[in-house]
Amino acid sequence: MTDDTTVAGAGANPAEPMSRGAVLWVFVGLLVSMFMFSLNQTVLATALPTIVGELDGWDSMLWVSTAFMLASTATMPAYGKIGDLFGRKPLFLVAISIFILGSVIALFADSMAMLITGRVFQGLGGGGLMTLSQAIIATIVPARSRGKYMGIMGSAFAVSSVAGPLLGGWITEGPGWRWAFAINLPLGALAILTAAFLLKLPHQKADERPRIDGAGMMLIAVFTTCLVLMSAWGGHQYEWTDPVIIGLGAASLVSAVTFVFVELKVTEPIVPMSLFADRNFTLSTIAGVFIGVAMFGVLSYMPTYLQMVHGVEAARAGLMMTPMMGCMLIVSTGIGFVVSRWGRYKIYPIIGTVIIGLALFFMSRMHPDDSAVIPIALLALLGLGIGLSMQLLVLIVQNSFPVSMVGTATASNNFFRQIGATLGMSVIGSVFTARLMTNLADSLPAKAKGAADASAQLTPAKAAELPAPIHDAVIASYNDALVPIFLWVVPLLAIAAAILLFIKEIPLATTVGKQGSTRTTLEDSSEVSSASSAGAR
């Protein structure tokens, strides 16, 4: 990596070059930001049974995770576009501040409503942490060197995503679940300090600042909200044929269609439709959606599954997830350095997606009588697949566009991937809950009428105290409610792997600001060698 690590986007004043040391310190701050975002997607997974039991809110459990995902997903495109237009540094600082505010609200929550409110604010800031961290790296590091940086970012994501349940379990059994939010305060302060004093990015001239696409932002928020509510409530709080669900589906469809028309008309669209003319963007985004469904659907509910079915404590459930973390950490970091060294990247996400599908297939065959080694090994296999795929999909997208558009492209890609993650959590959560209620009613016929109410107060600790016949019925109900759902996701991974076969392997740029010189449109049928020739201009 050279010391000349900044580049001005269109209509911007160049910033002072950053030294190598400054880049590394800023990278640490960005890693911390990514760590906070991904940690807060999963840190409550093992703590959730205790939290909802303490706050008496099993009927609202789904929203503790979904509220965060919904808010972060809806704001990602806005952060990406506004960052491209007005500068990423001040927006990044605002995002961290909002995230910290949400953490404070959740820290002092005395009800599920207050906790969910805090999670909403965390999500509103978290959307910027995820998107702007990646966009800033694309601004200060050339694409060829970016592979190792993105690999390390992927490792941070791996550590925080899978260490989240472990940390959440330890916190729950130790100082208390509120510390899951308290730890964000010093981490957020570190990220703010490094960005405020060391990060140097181009500044947009005041007289060149275009109008913000307010209509697009509103429509994308409406679309995301309606889609998530429909998937969360359908088959759970309402039948799929209920007017509420039908209305939400219609509203999401209308808002999506209206959004497309608006984006085609405005000067600076929040999600330019021209992005979809790029083959690599479109294919990587579709694959990312499907992988997001699989990854977050599993991460959200496996810790609770391990506690209930295998009878382990929250901390041990998190510990059982560490092989997955280790595989993601090693593979994501290693593959990043391999890509930076050799410049080839297409095959790895394909292999990773196939491995994820295989892991989910075998997970769908788990049984309560299985040794605990079985889910641990399968989670490790899942981590291997995720490590090979997730961060490289972002690199593929970023390499297809100039730096002046990289924030918008990255944010749009992340948005659709988070849609997949949110749908994965919501749909799997809704189906799991509905199946669990049915299974409990069938397994405990004498208490079928109160099964749903009883389950609202059921924690892993209480389940362990049940008489043996009832305990066995509860375990079987949990297992049969969750693991078959994993098989339903496997076809999505097969489609994703097939889609990725058509990715064009564009040479990675070796200097900042040079990526995107070769565009691969969906109509382009030229050979890879032709793309390589163009990319070398």
PDB file of N, CA and C in Angstrom, residues 91-105 118-129 188:
ATOM      1  N   LEU A  91     -20.470  12.265   8.255  1.00  0.00           N
ATOM      2  CA  LEU A  91     -21.601  11.347   8.334  1.00  0.00           C
ATOM      3  C   LEU A  91     -21.252  10.130   9.183  1.00  0.00           C
ATOM      4  N   PHE A  92     -20.024   9.671   9.069  1.00  0.00           N
ATOM      5  CA  PHE A  92     -19.557   8.543   9.868  1.00  0.00           C
ATOM      6  C   PHE A  92     -19.605   8.885  11.356  1.00  0.00           C
ATOM      7  N   LEU A  93     -19.191  10.096  11.709  1.00  0.00           N
ATOM      8  CA  LEU A  93     -19.220  10.528  13.107  1.00  0.00           C
ATOM      9  C   LEU A  93     -20.650  10.630  13.629  1.00  0.00           C
ATOM     10  N   VAL A  94     -21.561  11.101  12.781  1.00  0.00           N
ATOM     11  CA  VAL A  94     -22.973  11.166  13.167  1.00  0.00           C
ATOM     12  C   VAL A  94     -23.520   9.762  13.411  1.00  0.00           C
ATOM     13  N   ALA A  95     -23.175   8.833  12.534  1.00  0.00           N
ATOM     14  CA  ALA A  95     -23.668   7.459  12.664  1.00  0.00           C
ATOM     15  C   ALA A  95     -23.211   6.830  13.976  1.00  0.00           C
ATOM     16  N   ILE A  96     -21.941   7.031  14.324  1.00  0.00           N
ATOM     17  CA  ILE A  96     -21.438   6.480  15.589  1.00  0.00           C
ATOM     18  C   ILE A  96     -22.184   7.086  16.769  1.00  0.00           C
ATOM     19  N   SER A  97     -22.430   8.383  16.720  1.00  0.00           N
ATOM     20  CA  SER A  97     -23.118   9.067  17.822  1.00  0.00           C
ATOM     21  C   SER A  97     -24.533   8.527  18.008  1.00  0.00           C
ATOM     22  N   ILE A  98     -25.253   8.318  16.910  1.00  0.00           N
ATOM     23  CA  ILE A  98     -26.611   7.767  17.001  1.00  0.00           C
ATOM     24  C   ILE A  98     -26.572   6.357  17.573  1.00  0.00           C
ATOM     25  N   PHE A  99     -25.595   5.583  17.147  1.00  0.00           N
ATOM     26  CA  PHE A  99     -25.462   4.215  17.645  1.00  0.00           C
ATOM     27  C   PHE A  99     -25.222   4.212  19.154  1.00  0.00           C
ATOM     28  N   ILE A 100     -24.360   5.103  19.622  1.00  0.00           N
ATOM     29  CA  ILE A 100     -24.080   5.182  21.057  1.00  0.00           C
ATOM     30  C   ILE A 100     -25.330   5.605  21.825  1.00  0.00           C
ATOM     31  N   LEU A 101     -26.106   6.550  21.269  1.00  0.00           N
ATOM     32  CA  LEU A 101     -27.358   6.967  21.907  1.00  0.00           C
ATOM     33  C   LEU A 101     -28.296   5.775  22.078  1.00  0.00           C
ATOM     34  N   GLY A 102     -28.430   4.970  21.033  1.00  0.00           N
ATOM     35  CA  GLY A 102     -29.271   3.782  21.128  1.00  0.00           C
ATOM     36  C   GLY A 102     -28.778   2.814  22.182  1.00  0.00           C
ATOM     37  N   SER A 103     -27.459   2.692  22.307  1.00  0.00           N
ATOM     38  CA  SER A 103     -26.889   1.800  23.315  1.00  0.00           C
ATOM     39  C   SER A 103     -27.229   2.277  24.723  1.00  0.00           C
ATOM     40  N   VAL A 104     -27.206   3.596  24.923  1.00  0.00           N
ATOM     41  CA  VAL A 104     -27.543   4.154  26.238  1.00  0.00           C
ATOM     42  C   VAL A 104     -29.008   3.885  26.573  1.00  0.00           C
ATOM     43  N   ILE A 105     -29.895   4.073  25.594  1.00  0.00           N
ATOM     44  CA  ILE A 105     -31.323   3.816  25.824  1.00  0.00           C
ATOM     45  C   ILE A 105     -31.546   2.355  26.198  1.00  0.00           C
ATOM     46  N   GLY A 118     -34.343   1.467  21.938  1.00  0.00           N
ATOM     47  CA  GLY A 118     -32.891   1.564  21.893  1.00  0.00           C
ATOM     48  C   GLY A 118     -32.305   0.804  20.723  1.00  0.00           C
ATOM     49  N   ARG A 119     -32.871  -0.359  20.436  1.00  0.00           N
ATOM     50  CA  ARG A 119     -32.389  -1.150  19.308  1.00  0.00           C
ATOM     51  C   ARG A 119     -32.655  -0.443  17.979  1.00  0.00           C
ATOM     52  N   VAL A 120     -33.756   0.290  17.899  1.00  0.00           N
ATOM     53  CA  VAL A 120     -34.040   1.057  16.683  1.00  0.00           C
ATOM     54  C   VAL A 120     -32.959   2.118  16.467  1.00  0.00           C
ATOM     55  N   PHE A 121     -32.621   2.856  17.524  1.00  0.00           N
ATOM     56  CA  PHE A 121     -31.579   3.881  17.393  1.00  0.00           C
ATOM     57  C   PHE A 121     -30.224   3.251  17.073  1.00  0.00           C
ATOM     58  N   GLN A 122     -29.944   2.111  17.685  1.00  0.00           N
ATOM     59  CA  GLN A 122     -28.706   1.412  17.334  1.00  0.00           C
ATOM     60  C   GLN A 122     -28.685   1.077  15.847  1.00  0.00           C
ATOM     61  N   GLY A 123     -29.816   0.630  15.331  1.00  0.00           N
ATOM     62  CA  GLY A 123     -29.896   0.296  13.914  1.00  0.00           C
ATOM     63  C   GLY A 123     -29.747   1.510  13.020  1.00  0.00           C
ATOM     64  N   LEU A 124     -30.347   2.633  13.430  1.00  0.00           N
ATOM     65  CA  LEU A 124     -30.240   3.860  12.632  1.00  0.00           C
ATOM     66  C   LEU A 124     -28.789   4.303  12.488  1.00  0.00           C
ATOM     67  N   GLY A 125     -28.011   4.140  13.547  1.00  0.00           N
ATOM     68  CA  GLY A 125     -26.591   4.452  13.448  1.00  0.00           C
ATOM     69  C   GLY A 125     -25.797   3.327  12.824  1.00  0.00           C
ATOM     70  N   GLY A 126     -26.203   2.096  13.106  1.00  0.00           N
ATOM     71  CA  GLY A 126     -25.471   0.937  12.615  1.00  0.00           C
ATOM     72  C   GLY A 126     -25.433   0.832  11.108  1.00  0.00           C
ATOM     73  N   GLY A 127     -26.487   1.292  10.441  1.00  0.00           N
ATOM     74  CA  GLY A 127     -26.483   1.274   8.985  1.00  0.00           C
ATOM     75  C   GLY A 127     -25.328   2.077   8.416  1.00  0.00           C
ATOM     76  N   GLY A 128     -24.973   3.171   9.092  1.00  0.00           N
ATOM     77  CA  GLY A 128     -23.840   3.977   8.655  1.00  0.00           C
ATOM     78  C   GLY A 128     -22.506   3.349   8.997  1.00  0.00           C
ATOM     79  N   LEU A 129     -22.422   2.686  10.153  1.00  0.00           N
ATOM     80  CA  LEU A 129     -21.169   2.037  10.532  1.00  0.00           C
ATOM     81  C   LEU A 129     -20.780   0.983   9.511  1.00  0.00           C
ATOM     82  N   GLY A 188     -17.204   2.876  20.973  1.00  0.00           N
ATOM     83  CA  GLY A 188     -17.655   3.986  20.146  1.00  0.00           C
ATOM     84  C   GLY A 188     -16.767   5.207  20.299  1.00  0.00           C
TER      85      GLY A 188
END
